[in-house]
């Protein structure tokens, strides 16, 4: 691999990182609007508000970046980067076609889940350094939520890794067969739900519950730093949707042209899963903090354990 | 259904776990496929009913400055100033007549609540509903429309509705016949008492007003 190749791959990752989240954001604007019998953005860019997020970005860039007087300035300024960058790093390991990965790690699942969890540290930093009680509460809730949902998330991913016999995301995609859909259905449900919670997306958005915590850890942020947190949220949706697609829906596998159109199959699956994320957001009310914790420990963890047990039994029997 | 039965019924519905969750997803998905209710008003004109009540127009010629509208207005938002003019006698030795001349007629739309009572009470059809509604102003004081502006709304007043065939003739039409008595006979109304006839005579000059 020459340096040029590496640069091209990284540039590709960066490009995906900067465009697909915007696509999801626009989809959220429009899908949510129509689910609520509204039109959503209609004027930015001329055609059905396609440039709304570009306009938003320009607006955010123009705004003053305010740091509260009592805030821990350096931590406060660093937090958006810590929240955003992990998702960029995870993109490197996502396979977009047979043999097409920016870098095929042999411990891909492990790497992806470990790095994605770093994002919450950015949120904790934001919550702590803001010197604001709402921010602090939101940050701690985000931390508690990660604690609770990381376990089912990892267990569900472990089940797939066991079934495939490898931790490499590329290897898992190769090993994937269509009958894994019913076989790993419980795991997929657990992984996707836990991913929603890790992203602090509704109905698991207790950390940013705007009616009680203003905007949780992001309350004090303005301008570009605030925009970065929003971008982190949508990048997170893309990354987790892509991970779910790779682990449970066969990644780049499709009905035809897997070698040429692998990236398209993955993109379609990712966008479909992102749509479900938006759909759930529009449909369900927020879970209360205790319900949220209870759901993780009483429902998701046992389900994930059952899935791991099932996969283990099947592996032993068929081996 | 007794209360107990109803309770049991509710419990039975609860038996399928997650049914409500799926129904919720169905509701949002269905409303996504339906047409949204948003109206893009400033860019797309709304489709209003032809007789929607937008603004009140004044046909000044019909106004006799009788002040009925101003007095009935619940918001007191109609301002009328008038003075009397003397018309010299038409015949030698005749009596001079006086008539009201309108000096000012204004409606303050910042106060108006669009009840339409002024239009209802106007005996001479000087006020009309117009469907125009785009007359918002940056300055509150500009919401008071003087008579020129009220007059300008007149062309937008829709024509009166067509008469329904075989219906009883409207009071305005049957009352404006050749004579009141004739009209009364046509409607087969018994002759009134002397007192009522006197009151009738007192209001007789009204008949001469243009309709």
Short mmCIF file of C-alpha atoms in Angstrom, two decimals:
data_model
loop_
_atom_site.label_atom_id
_atom_site.label_comp_id
_atom_site.label_asym_id
_atom_site.label_seq_id
_atom_site.Cartn_x
_atom_site.Cartn_y
_atom_site.Cartn_z
CA UNK A 1 0.00 0.00 0.00
CA UNK A 2 1.63 3.22 -1.12
CA UNK A 3 1.30 6.48 0.72
CA UNK A 4 -0.84 7.78 -2.11
CA UNK A 5 -3.29 4.92 -1.71
CA UNK A 6 -3.54 5.55 2.02
CA UNK A 7 -4.15 9.22 1.42
CA UNK A 8 -6.85 8.46 -1.16
CA UNK A 9 -8.59 6.02 1.18
CA UNK A 10 -8.50 8.45 4.09
CA UNK A 11 -9.79 11.21 1.86
CA UNK A 12 -12.61 8.90 0.77
CA UNK A 13 -13.47 8.21 4.40
CA UNK A 14 -13.48 11.92 5.16
CA UNK A 15 -15.71 12.60 2.18
CA UNK A 16 -18.21 9.94 3.27
CA UNK A 17 -17.98 11.30 6.79
CA UNK A 18 -18.89 14.79 5.63
CA UNK A 19 -21.66 13.92 3.16
CA UNK A 20 -23.64 10.89 4.34
CA UNK A 21 -24.50 12.40 7.75
CA UNK A 22 -25.85 15.44 5.90
CA UNK A 23 -27.92 13.10 3.74
CA UNK A 24 -29.33 11.51 6.88
CA UNK A 25 -29.92 14.93 8.40
CA UNK A 26 -31.84 16.05 5.36
CA UNK A 27 -33.78 12.79 5.41
CA UNK A 28 -34.65 13.47 9.03
CA UNK A 29 -35.84 16.99 8.14
CA UNK A 30 -38.12 15.74 5.40
CA UNK A 31 -39.27 12.38 6.78
CA UNK A 32 -40.03 13.80 10.20
CA UNK A 33 -41.88 16.72 8.64
CA UNK A 34 -44.08 14.50 6.51
CA UNK A 35 -44.73 12.13 9.40
CA UNK A 36 -46.06 15.19 11.24
CA UNK A 37 -48.07 16.36 8.21
CA UNK A 38 -45.64 19.20 7.57
CA UNK A 39 -43.50 19.94 4.53
CA UNK A 40 -40.16 20.56 6.19
CA UNK A 41 -37.59 22.82 4.53
CA UNK A 42 -38.87 23.92 1.12
CA UNK A 43 -36.88 26.96 0.01
CA UNK A 44 -33.15 26.62 0.71
CA UNK A 45 -31.48 25.70 -2.58
CA UNK A 46 -34.67 26.03 -4.57
CA UNK A 47 -35.79 22.41 -4.86
CA UNK A 48 -37.56 21.08 -1.74
CA UNK A 49 -34.99 22.68 0.54
CA UNK A 50 -32.16 20.36 -0.45
CA UNK A 51 -29.55 22.88 0.72
CA UNK A 52 -31.09 23.47 4.15
CA UNK A 53 -28.22 21.83 6.03
CA UNK A 54 -25.67 23.77 3.96
CA UNK A 55 -27.49 26.95 4.94
CA UNK A 56 -27.52 25.80 8.57
CA UNK A 57 -23.79 25.16 8.39
CA UNK A 58 -23.13 28.62 7.00
CA UNK A 59 -25.27 30.12 9.73
CA UNK A 60 -23.47 28.21 12.48
CA UNK A 61 -20.09 29.24 11.07
CA UNK A 62 -21.09 32.89 11.28
CA UNK A 63 -22.14 32.74 14.91
CA UNK A 64 -19.95 33.72 17.79
CA UNK A 65 -18.43 30.85 19.72
CA UNK A 66 -19.16 31.70 23.34
CA UNK A 67 -17.32 30.11 26.25
CA UNK A 68 -19.02 30.72 29.61
CA UNK A 69 -16.89 32.69 32.08
CA UNK A 70 -16.81 29.94 34.71
CA UNK A 71 -16.29 27.14 32.21
CA UNK A 72 -13.16 25.01 32.02
CA UNK A 73 -12.09 26.64 28.81
CA UNK A 74 -9.75 24.08 27.27
CA UNK A 75 -11.89 21.05 28.09
CA UNK A 76 -14.93 22.94 26.88
CA UNK A 77 -13.29 23.75 23.57
CA UNK A 78 -11.91 20.26 23.07
CA UNK A 79 -15.13 18.35 23.81
CA UNK A 80 -16.76 18.60 20.34
CA UNK A 81 -13.68 17.09 18.70
CA UNK A 82 -13.62 14.22 21.19
CA UNK A 83 -17.29 13.58 20.50
CA UNK A 84 -16.96 13.73 16.72
CA UNK A 85 -13.66 12.12 15.76
CA UNK A 86 -14.28 8.55 17.01
CA UNK A 87 -16.98 8.13 14.39
CA UNK A 88 -14.53 9.18 11.69
CA UNK A 89 -12.02 6.58 12.88
CA UNK A 90 -14.62 3.81 12.88
CA UNK A 91 -15.44 4.52 9.25
CA UNK A 92 -11.94 3.31 8.36
CA UNK A 93 -12.83 -0.26 9.31
CA UNK A 94 -16.20 -0.49 7.56
CA UNK A 95 -16.01 -2.79 4.52
CA UNK A 96 -17.69 -1.31 1.44
CA UNK A 97 -17.10 -4.25 -0.90
CA UNK A 98 -15.26 -7.54 -1.17
CA UNK A 99 -11.69 -6.63 -0.26
CA UNK A 100 -12.59 -2.95 -0.22
CA UNK A 101 -11.93 -1.45 3.19
CA UNK A 102 -9.88 1.56 4.10
CA UNK A 103 -8.10 -0.73 6.53
CA UNK A 104 -9.22 -4.30 7.29
CA UNK A 105 -8.38 -4.80 10.96
CA UNK A 106 -8.39 -8.35 12.19
CA UNK A 107 -10.04 -7.07 15.38
CA UNK A 108 -12.52 -4.85 13.53
CA UNK A 109 -15.55 -5.38 15.77
CA UNK A 110 -13.48 -4.84 18.89
CA UNK A 111 -11.90 -1.70 17.46
CA UNK A 112 -15.19 -0.27 16.24
CA UNK A 113 -17.05 -0.76 19.51
CA UNK A 114 -14.15 0.46 21.61
CA UNK A 115 -13.62 3.63 19.58
CA UNK A 116 -17.31 4.47 19.24
CA UNK A 117 -17.63 4.46 23.03
CA UNK A 118 -15.01 7.19 23.26
CA UNK A 119 -17.58 9.62 21.84
CA UNK A 120 -19.41 9.71 25.15
CA UNK A 121 -16.27 11.07 26.80
CA UNK A 122 -16.68 14.16 24.67
CA UNK A 123 -20.22 14.50 25.96
CA UNK A 124 -19.07 14.02 29.55
CA UNK A 125 -16.36 16.63 29.00
CA UNK A 126 -18.92 19.03 27.60
CA UNK A 127 -21.28 18.41 30.50
CA UNK A 128 -18.61 18.79 33.16
CA UNK A 129 -16.75 21.78 31.76
CA UNK A 130 -19.82 23.90 31.05
CA UNK A 131 -20.22 24.86 34.73
CA UNK A 132 -23.95 24.47 34.36
CA UNK A 133 -26.15 22.16 36.38
CA UNK A 134 -28.25 21.12 33.39
CA UNK A 135 -25.16 20.30 31.38
CA UNK A 136 -23.70 18.30 34.25
CA UNK A 137 -26.90 16.31 34.75
CA UNK A 138 -27.09 15.62 31.02
CA UNK A 139 -23.45 14.58 30.84
CA UNK A 140 -23.81 12.18 33.76
CA UNK A 141 -26.97 10.74 32.30
CA UNK A 142 -25.12 10.18 29.04
CA UNK A 143 -22.37 8.40 30.96
CA UNK A 144 -24.83 6.22 32.87
CA UNK A 145 -26.63 5.42 29.65
CA UNK A 146 -23.41 4.31 27.99
CA UNK A 147 -22.61 2.06 30.98
CA UNK A 148 -25.98 0.39 30.73
CA UNK A 149 -26.20 -0.05 26.98
CA UNK A 150 -22.60 -0.90 26.19
CA UNK A 151 -23.05 -4.39 27.62
CA UNK A 152 -25.96 -5.55 25.43
CA UNK A 153 -24.31 -3.84 22.46
CA UNK A 154 -21.08 -5.76 22.91
CA UNK A 155 -22.87 -9.03 23.67
CA UNK A 156 -24.95 -8.76 20.51
CA UNK A 157 -21.87 -7.99 18.43
CA UNK A 158 -20.05 -10.88 20.13
CA UNK A 159 -22.81 -13.22 19.03
CA UNK A 160 -22.22 -12.35 15.39
CA UNK A 161 -18.47 -12.62 15.82
CA UNK A 162 -18.98 -16.07 17.31
CA UNK A 163 -21.21 -17.14 14.47
CA UNK A 164 -18.70 -15.91 11.88
CA UNK A 165 -15.67 -17.15 13.82
CA UNK A 166 -13.82 -13.89 13.23
CA UNK A 167 -13.62 -10.38 14.64
CA UNK A 168 -12.80 -8.84 11.27
CA UNK A 169 -15.75 -6.91 9.80
CA UNK A 170 -14.71 -8.01 6.31
CA UNK A 171 -14.59 -11.62 7.51
CA UNK A 172 -18.01 -11.35 9.14
CA UNK A 173 -19.51 -10.02 5.90
CA UNK A 174 -17.94 -12.89 3.96
CA UNK A 175 -19.30 -15.44 6.42
CA UNK A 176 -22.76 -13.92 6.43
CA UNK A 177 -25.61 -15.96 4.93
CA UNK A 178 -29.21 -14.92 4.41
CA UNK A 179 -30.48 -17.35 7.08
CA UNK A 180 -28.53 -15.32 9.62
CA UNK A 181 -31.42 -12.87 9.48
CA UNK A 182 -33.75 -15.05 11.61
CA UNK A 183 -30.77 -16.69 13.38
CA UNK A 184 -29.36 -13.37 14.63
CA UNK A 185 -32.67 -11.44 14.70
CA UNK A 186 -32.69 -11.00 18.48
CA UNK A 187 -29.08 -9.87 18.41
CA UNK A 188 -29.87 -7.39 15.64
CA UNK A 189 -32.74 -5.97 17.66
CA UNK A 190 -30.59 -5.66 20.77
CA UNK A 191 -27.67 -4.12 18.86
CA UNK A 192 -29.82 -1.60 17.03
CA UNK A 193 -31.73 -0.59 20.16
CA UNK A 194 -28.57 -0.27 22.22
CA UNK A 195 -27.01 1.74 19.40
CA UNK A 196 -29.97 4.14 19.56
CA UNK A 197 -29.35 4.53 23.26
CA UNK A 198 -25.61 5.08 22.76
CA UNK A 199 -26.43 7.80 20.27
CA UNK A 200 -28.83 9.36 22.78
CA UNK A 201 -31.48 9.37 20.09
CA UNK A 202 -35.17 9.50 21.01
CA UNK A 203 -36.78 7.56 22.67
CA UNK A 204 -33.50 7.26 24.61
CA UNK A 205 -32.67 10.98 24.65
CA UNK A 206 -32.89 11.50 28.38
CA UNK A 207 -29.41 13.17 28.50
CA UNK A 208 -30.56 15.97 26.20
CA UNK A 209 -34.20 15.98 27.32
CA UNK A 210 -34.92 19.49 26.16
CA UNK A 211 -38.02 19.99 28.28
CA UNK A 212 -36.14 19.44 31.54
CA UNK A 213 -32.41 19.90 30.81
CA UNK A 214 -32.56 22.68 28.17
CA UNK A 215 -30.21 20.79 25.84
CA UNK A 216 -28.25 18.70 28.31
CA UNK A 217 -24.48 18.78 27.84
CA UNK A 218 -24.78 21.01 24.75
CA UNK A 219 -26.67 23.81 26.50
CA UNK A 220 -23.75 26.22 26.64
CA UNK A 221 -22.42 25.57 23.14
CA UNK A 222 -22.85 27.99 20.27
CA UNK A 223 -21.72 28.40 16.71
CA UNK A 224 -19.46 25.90 15.04
CA UNK A 225 -18.83 23.84 18.19
CA UNK A 226 -22.54 23.25 18.58
CA UNK A 227 -22.73 22.31 14.91
CA UNK A 228 -19.96 19.79 15.47
CA UNK A 229 -21.99 18.12 18.21
CA UNK A 230 -24.95 17.92 15.85
CA UNK A 231 -22.71 16.52 13.14
CA UNK A 232 -21.43 13.96 15.67
CA UNK A 233 -25.01 12.87 16.30
CA UNK A 234 -25.70 12.28 12.61
CA UNK A 235 -22.28 10.76 11.97
CA UNK A 236 -23.08 8.45 14.87
CA UNK A 237 -26.34 7.43 13.23
CA UNK A 238 -24.48 6.65 10.01
CA UNK A 239 -21.73 4.70 11.77
CA UNK A 240 -24.10 2.64 13.88
CA UNK A 241 -26.45 2.01 10.96
CA UNK A 242 -23.46 0.90 8.90
CA UNK A 243 -22.20 -1.33 11.72
CA UNK A 244 -25.65 -2.88 12.10
CA UNK A 245 -25.79 -3.43 8.35
CA UNK A 246 -22.33 -5.03 8.31
CA UNK A 247 -22.90 -7.25 11.33
CA UNK A 248 -26.50 -8.30 10.84
CA UNK A 249 -27.62 -7.50 7.29
CA UNK A 250 -24.66 -8.71 5.26
CA UNK A 251 -22.94 -5.38 4.63
CA UNK A 252 -22.00 -5.08 0.96
CA UNK A 253 -23.76 -8.34 0.04
CA UNK A 254 -26.61 -7.82 -2.38
CA UNK A 255 -28.69 -9.68 -4.96
CA UNK A 256 -26.22 -8.91 -7.81
CA UNK A 257 -23.03 -7.00 -8.75
CA UNK A 258 -21.53 -7.44 -5.30
CA UNK A 259 -18.06 -6.62 -6.55
CA UNK A 260 -19.00 -3.48 -8.46
CA UNK A 261 -21.92 -2.21 -6.38
CA UNK A 262 -21.00 -3.43 -2.92
CA UNK A 263 -20.76 0.15 -1.68
CA UNK A 264 -24.26 0.85 -3.00
CA UNK A 265 -25.81 -2.11 -1.17
CA UNK A 266 -24.13 -1.01 2.03
CA UNK A 267 -25.26 2.58 1.51
CA UNK A 268 -28.85 1.49 0.88
CA UNK A 269 -28.90 -0.66 3.99
CA UNK A 270 -27.34 2.15 6.01
CA UNK A 271 -29.88 4.68 4.79
CA UNK A 272 -32.77 2.28 5.43
CA UNK A 273 -31.57 1.76 9.00
CA UNK A 274 -31.09 5.51 9.41
CA UNK A 275 -34.67 5.96 8.29
CA UNK A 276 -35.78 3.56 11.03
CA UNK A 277 -33.80 5.64 13.54
CA UNK A 278 -35.73 8.72 12.39
CA UNK A 279 -39.01 6.83 12.31
CA UNK A 280 -38.57 5.71 15.90
CA UNK A 281 -37.72 9.24 16.93
CA UNK A 282 -40.94 10.60 15.49
CA UNK A 283 -43.12 7.81 16.87
CA UNK A 284 -42.12 7.25 20.46
CA UNK A 285 -42.07 9.51 23.51
CA UNK A 286 -38.95 9.74 25.63
CA UNK A 287 -38.27 7.02 28.20
CA UNK A 288 -37.95 8.23 31.76
CA UNK A 289 -34.46 7.84 33.28
CA UNK A 290 -35.43 4.85 35.44
CA UNK A 291 -37.37 3.19 32.60
CA UNK A 292 -34.36 3.69 30.39
CA UNK A 293 -31.98 1.96 32.82
CA UNK A 294 -34.51 -0.76 33.55
CA UNK A 295 -34.98 -1.50 29.86
CA UNK A 296 -31.25 -2.04 29.40
CA UNK A 297 -30.73 -4.36 32.36
CA UNK A 298 -34.06 -6.20 32.44
CA UNK A 299 -34.81 -6.53 28.74
CA UNK A 300 -31.76 -6.07 26.54
CA UNK A 301 -29.05 -7.81 28.56
CA UNK A 302 -31.03 -11.08 29.02
CA UNK A 303 -32.03 -11.00 25.33
CA UNK A 304 -28.42 -10.50 24.30
CA UNK A 305 -27.30 -13.33 26.59
CA UNK A 306 -29.95 -15.60 25.11
CA UNK A 307 -28.70 -14.74 21.63
CA UNK A 308 -25.11 -15.50 22.63
CA UNK A 309 -26.24 -18.82 24.12
CA UNK A 310 -28.16 -19.71 20.95
CA UNK A 311 -25.18 -18.85 18.75
CA UNK A 312 -22.90 -20.87 21.03
CA UNK A 313 -25.15 -23.93 20.86
CA UNK A 314 -25.47 -23.69 17.07
CA UNK A 315 -21.70 -23.33 16.72
CA UNK A 316 -21.01 -26.35 18.91
CA UNK A 317 -23.64 -28.49 17.18
CA UNK A 318 -22.58 -27.63 13.64
CA UNK A 319 -18.84 -27.66 14.32
CA UNK B 1 -71.02 -3.00 28.90
CA UNK B 2 -70.49 -3.03 32.65
CA UNK B 3 -67.46 -1.48 34.23
CA UNK B 4 -66.05 -4.89 35.05
CA UNK B 5 -66.47 -6.10 31.49
CA UNK B 6 -64.88 -2.97 30.15
CA UNK B 7 -61.91 -3.48 32.42
CA UNK B 8 -61.59 -7.08 31.22
CA UNK B 9 -61.82 -5.89 27.64
CA UNK B 10 -58.96 -3.47 28.17
CA UNK B 11 -56.89 -6.23 29.73
CA UNK B 12 -57.50 -8.49 26.76
CA UNK B 13 -56.27 -5.78 24.42
CA UNK B 14 -53.12 -5.48 26.48
CA UNK B 15 -52.38 -9.16 26.00
CA UNK B 16 -50.41 -8.72 22.78
CA UNK B 17 -47.16 -7.13 23.95
CA UNK B 18 -45.80 -4.36 21.78
CA UNK B 19 -49.04 -4.02 19.82
CA UNK B 20 -49.34 -0.37 20.75
CA UNK B 21 -45.73 0.24 19.72
CA UNK B 22 -46.37 -1.20 16.27
CA UNK B 23 -49.60 0.75 15.93
CA UNK B 24 -47.66 3.91 16.70
CA UNK B 25 -45.19 3.13 13.93
CA UNK B 26 -48.14 2.57 11.60
CA UNK B 27 -49.63 5.95 12.43
CA UNK B 28 -46.43 7.85 11.64
CA UNK B 29 -45.81 5.87 8.46
CA UNK B 30 -49.35 6.44 7.25
CA UNK B 31 -49.24 10.17 7.87
CA UNK B 32 -45.95 10.30 5.97
CA UNK B 33 -47.63 8.90 2.86
CA UNK B 34 -50.52 11.35 3.11
CA UNK B 35 -50.44 14.90 1.79
CA UNK B 36 -49.18 17.33 4.37
CA UNK B 37 -51.49 20.05 5.59
CA UNK B 38 -48.96 22.88 5.33
CA UNK B 39 -50.05 25.91 3.30
CA UNK B 40 -47.19 27.87 1.78
CA UNK B 41 -49.15 31.06 2.12
CA UNK B 42 -47.07 34.01 1.00
CA UNK B 43 -45.86 32.03 -2.00
CA UNK B 44 -49.04 30.14 -2.74
CA UNK B 45 -52.32 31.99 -2.34
CA UNK B 46 -54.85 30.22 -0.12
CA UNK B 47 -58.04 28.89 -1.64
CA UNK B 48 -60.63 30.72 0.41
CA UNK B 49 -64.39 30.35 0.14
CA UNK B 50 -65.72 33.14 -2.13
CA UNK B 51 -67.65 34.76 0.73
CA UNK B 52 -64.94 34.58 3.34
CA UNK B 53 -64.88 37.63 5.59
CA UNK B 54 -61.68 39.47 4.92
CA UNK B 55 -62.34 43.17 5.05
CA UNK B 56 -65.34 45.52 5.14
CA UNK B 57 -65.97 47.70 2.11
CA UNK B 58 -67.93 50.94 2.11
CA UNK B 59 -70.25 52.12 -0.65
CA UNK B 60 -70.26 55.74 0.34
CA UNK B 61 -73.22 56.79 -1.81
CA UNK B 62 -75.54 54.56 0.19
CA UNK B 63 -74.46 55.89 3.54
CA UNK B 64 -76.80 58.32 5.29
CA UNK B 65 -74.55 58.84 8.32
CA UNK B 66 -77.29 57.25 10.40
CA UNK B 67 -74.62 55.98 12.85
CA UNK B 68 -76.30 52.61 13.33
CA UNK B 69 -73.15 50.72 12.48
CA UNK B 70 -70.99 52.84 14.76
CA UNK B 71 -73.40 52.39 17.65
CA UNK B 72 -73.83 48.65 17.22
CA UNK B 73 -70.12 47.98 16.82
CA UNK B 74 -69.05 45.97 19.92
CA UNK B 75 -65.50 47.31 19.64
CA UNK B 76 -66.45 50.91 18.83
CA UNK B 77 -64.04 50.79 15.95
CA UNK B 78 -66.14 52.74 13.42
CA UNK B 79 -65.67 56.51 13.33
CA UNK B 80 -68.28 58.64 11.58
CA UNK B 81 -68.28 62.46 11.32
CA UNK B 82 -70.99 64.25 9.42
CA UNK B 83 -72.65 67.62 9.17
CA UNK B 84 -76.02 68.82 8.06
CA UNK B 85 -76.51 70.79 4.89
CA UNK B 86 -79.57 72.76 3.99
CA UNK B 87 -81.12 72.18 0.62
CA UNK B 88 -83.13 75.15 -0.60
CA UNK B 89 -86.82 74.58 -1.23
CA UNK B 90 -87.56 73.15 -4.63
CA UNK B 91 -90.80 75.10 -5.05
CA UNK B 92 -91.56 78.70 -4.20
CA UNK B 93 -92.60 79.05 -0.57
CA UNK B 94 -91.69 75.45 0.15
CA UNK B 95 -89.86 74.21 3.19
CA UNK B 96 -86.09 73.95 3.19
CA UNK B 97 -84.79 70.41 3.62
CA UNK B 98 -81.69 69.26 5.47
CA UNK B 99 -79.58 66.28 4.73
CA UNK B 100 -76.54 64.61 6.27
CA UNK B 101 -73.22 64.90 4.52
CA UNK B 102 -70.53 62.38 5.43
CA UNK B 103 -67.24 63.96 6.49
CA UNK B 104 -65.40 60.96 7.75
CA UNK B 105 -66.02 57.24 7.76
CA UNK B 106 -63.23 55.07 9.12
CA UNK B 107 -62.88 51.56 10.46
CA UNK B 108 -60.00 50.74 12.78
CA UNK B 109 -59.06 47.19 11.79
CA UNK B 110 -56.66 47.04 14.71
CA UNK B 111 -59.78 46.91 16.89
CA UNK B 112 -62.30 45.25 14.56
CA UNK B 113 -63.17 41.69 15.51
CA UNK B 114 -64.87 40.89 12.22
CA UNK B 115 -68.24 40.14 13.79
CA UNK B 116 -70.05 41.69 10.81
CA UNK B 117 -72.72 43.34 12.93
CA UNK B 118 -72.17 46.69 11.17
CA UNK B 119 -72.94 45.03 7.85
CA UNK B 120 -76.03 43.34 9.31
CA UNK B 121 -77.46 46.53 10.77
CA UNK B 122 -76.79 48.89 7.85
CA UNK B 123 -80.28 49.69 6.56
CA UNK B 124 -79.06 51.07 3.25
CA UNK B 125 -76.54 48.48 2.06
CA UNK B 126 -73.54 50.73 2.44
CA UNK B 127 -71.27 48.09 4.01
CA UNK B 128 -70.19 44.80 2.45
CA UNK B 129 -67.92 41.89 3.21
CA UNK B 130 -64.97 41.54 0.87
CA UNK B 131 -62.74 38.44 0.79
CA UNK B 132 -59.53 40.50 0.58
CA UNK B 133 -57.34 39.95 3.60
CA UNK B 134 -53.82 41.17 2.81
CA UNK B 135 -53.74 44.58 4.45
CA UNK B 136 -51.37 44.06 7.34
CA UNK B 137 -49.34 47.15 8.25
CA UNK B 138 -46.08 47.82 10.00
CA UNK B 139 -47.62 50.69 11.91
CA UNK B 140 -50.67 50.13 14.08
CA UNK B 141 -52.11 53.52 13.20
CA UNK B 142 -52.20 52.59 9.52
CA UNK B 143 -54.73 49.89 10.33
CA UNK B 144 -57.41 52.58 10.42
CA UNK B 145 -58.87 52.64 6.94
CA UNK B 146 -60.39 55.97 5.95
CA UNK B 147 -63.31 56.12 3.58
CA UNK B 148 -61.23 56.27 0.40
CA UNK B 149 -59.51 53.05 1.33
CA UNK B 150 -62.76 51.42 2.39
CA UNK B 151 -64.21 52.44 -0.95
CA UNK B 152 -61.28 50.81 -2.73
CA UNK B 153 -62.35 47.41 -1.42
CA UNK B 154 -65.72 47.67 -3.24
CA UNK B 155 -64.65 46.08 -6.57
CA UNK B 156 -63.60 42.92 -4.68
CA UNK B 157 -67.06 42.45 -3.15
CA UNK B 158 -68.65 39.36 -4.71
CA UNK B 159 -72.03 39.74 -6.44
CA UNK B 160 -75.03 38.85 -4.28
CA UNK B 161 -76.06 35.21 -4.49
CA UNK B 162 -78.62 34.26 -7.14
CA UNK B 163 -82.20 34.14 -5.95
CA UNK B 164 -83.61 30.72 -5.25
CA UNK B 165 -86.52 29.92 -7.58
CA UNK B 166 -89.99 29.68 -5.95
CA UNK B 167 -88.67 31.02 -2.65
CA UNK B 168 -90.56 33.65 -0.71
CA UNK B 169 -89.41 37.04 -2.07
CA UNK B 170 -86.89 38.82 0.10
CA UNK B 171 -88.18 41.61 2.31
CA UNK B 172 -86.09 44.13 0.44
CA UNK B 173 -87.65 43.13 -2.87
CA UNK B 174 -91.25 42.73 -1.77
CA UNK B 175 -91.08 45.90 0.33
CA UNK B 176 -89.84 47.98 -2.60
CA UNK B 177 -92.90 47.37 -4.74
CA UNK B 178 -95.04 50.14 -6.17
CA UNK B 179 -96.80 50.75 -2.82
CA UNK B 180 -96.51 49.22 0.59
CA UNK B 181 -100.19 48.39 0.62
CA UNK B 182 -99.92 46.65 -2.68
CA UNK B 183 -97.03 44.61 -1.45
CA UNK B 184 -98.95 43.76 1.69
CA UNK B 185 -101.90 42.60 -0.37
CA UNK B 186 -99.60 40.51 -2.50
CA UNK B 187 -98.33 38.81 0.63
CA UNK B 188 -101.88 38.48 1.95
CA UNK B 189 -101.18 40.34 5.17
CA UNK B 190 -104.23 41.73 7.02
CA UNK B 191 -104.35 45.55 7.32
CA UNK B 192 -102.68 46.90 10.43
CA UNK B 193 -104.12 48.91 13.27
CA UNK B 194 -104.16 52.69 13.09
CA UNK B 195 -101.21 53.04 15.44
CA UNK B 196 -99.02 50.72 13.41
CA UNK B 197 -100.04 52.53 10.22
CA UNK B 198 -98.91 55.80 11.77
CA UNK B 199 -95.50 54.32 12.56
CA UNK B 200 -95.39 53.11 9.00
CA UNK B 201 -96.00 56.61 7.71
CA UNK B 202 -93.22 57.97 9.90
CA UNK B 203 -90.73 55.66 8.25
CA UNK B 204 -92.11 56.27 4.79
CA UNK B 205 -89.31 58.62 3.61
CA UNK B 206 -87.00 55.62 3.83
CA UNK B 207 -88.62 54.18 0.75
CA UNK B 208 -87.29 57.00 -1.30
CA UNK B 209 -83.66 56.08 -0.57
CA UNK B 210 -81.71 54.40 -3.30
CA UNK B 211 -81.45 50.69 -2.71
#
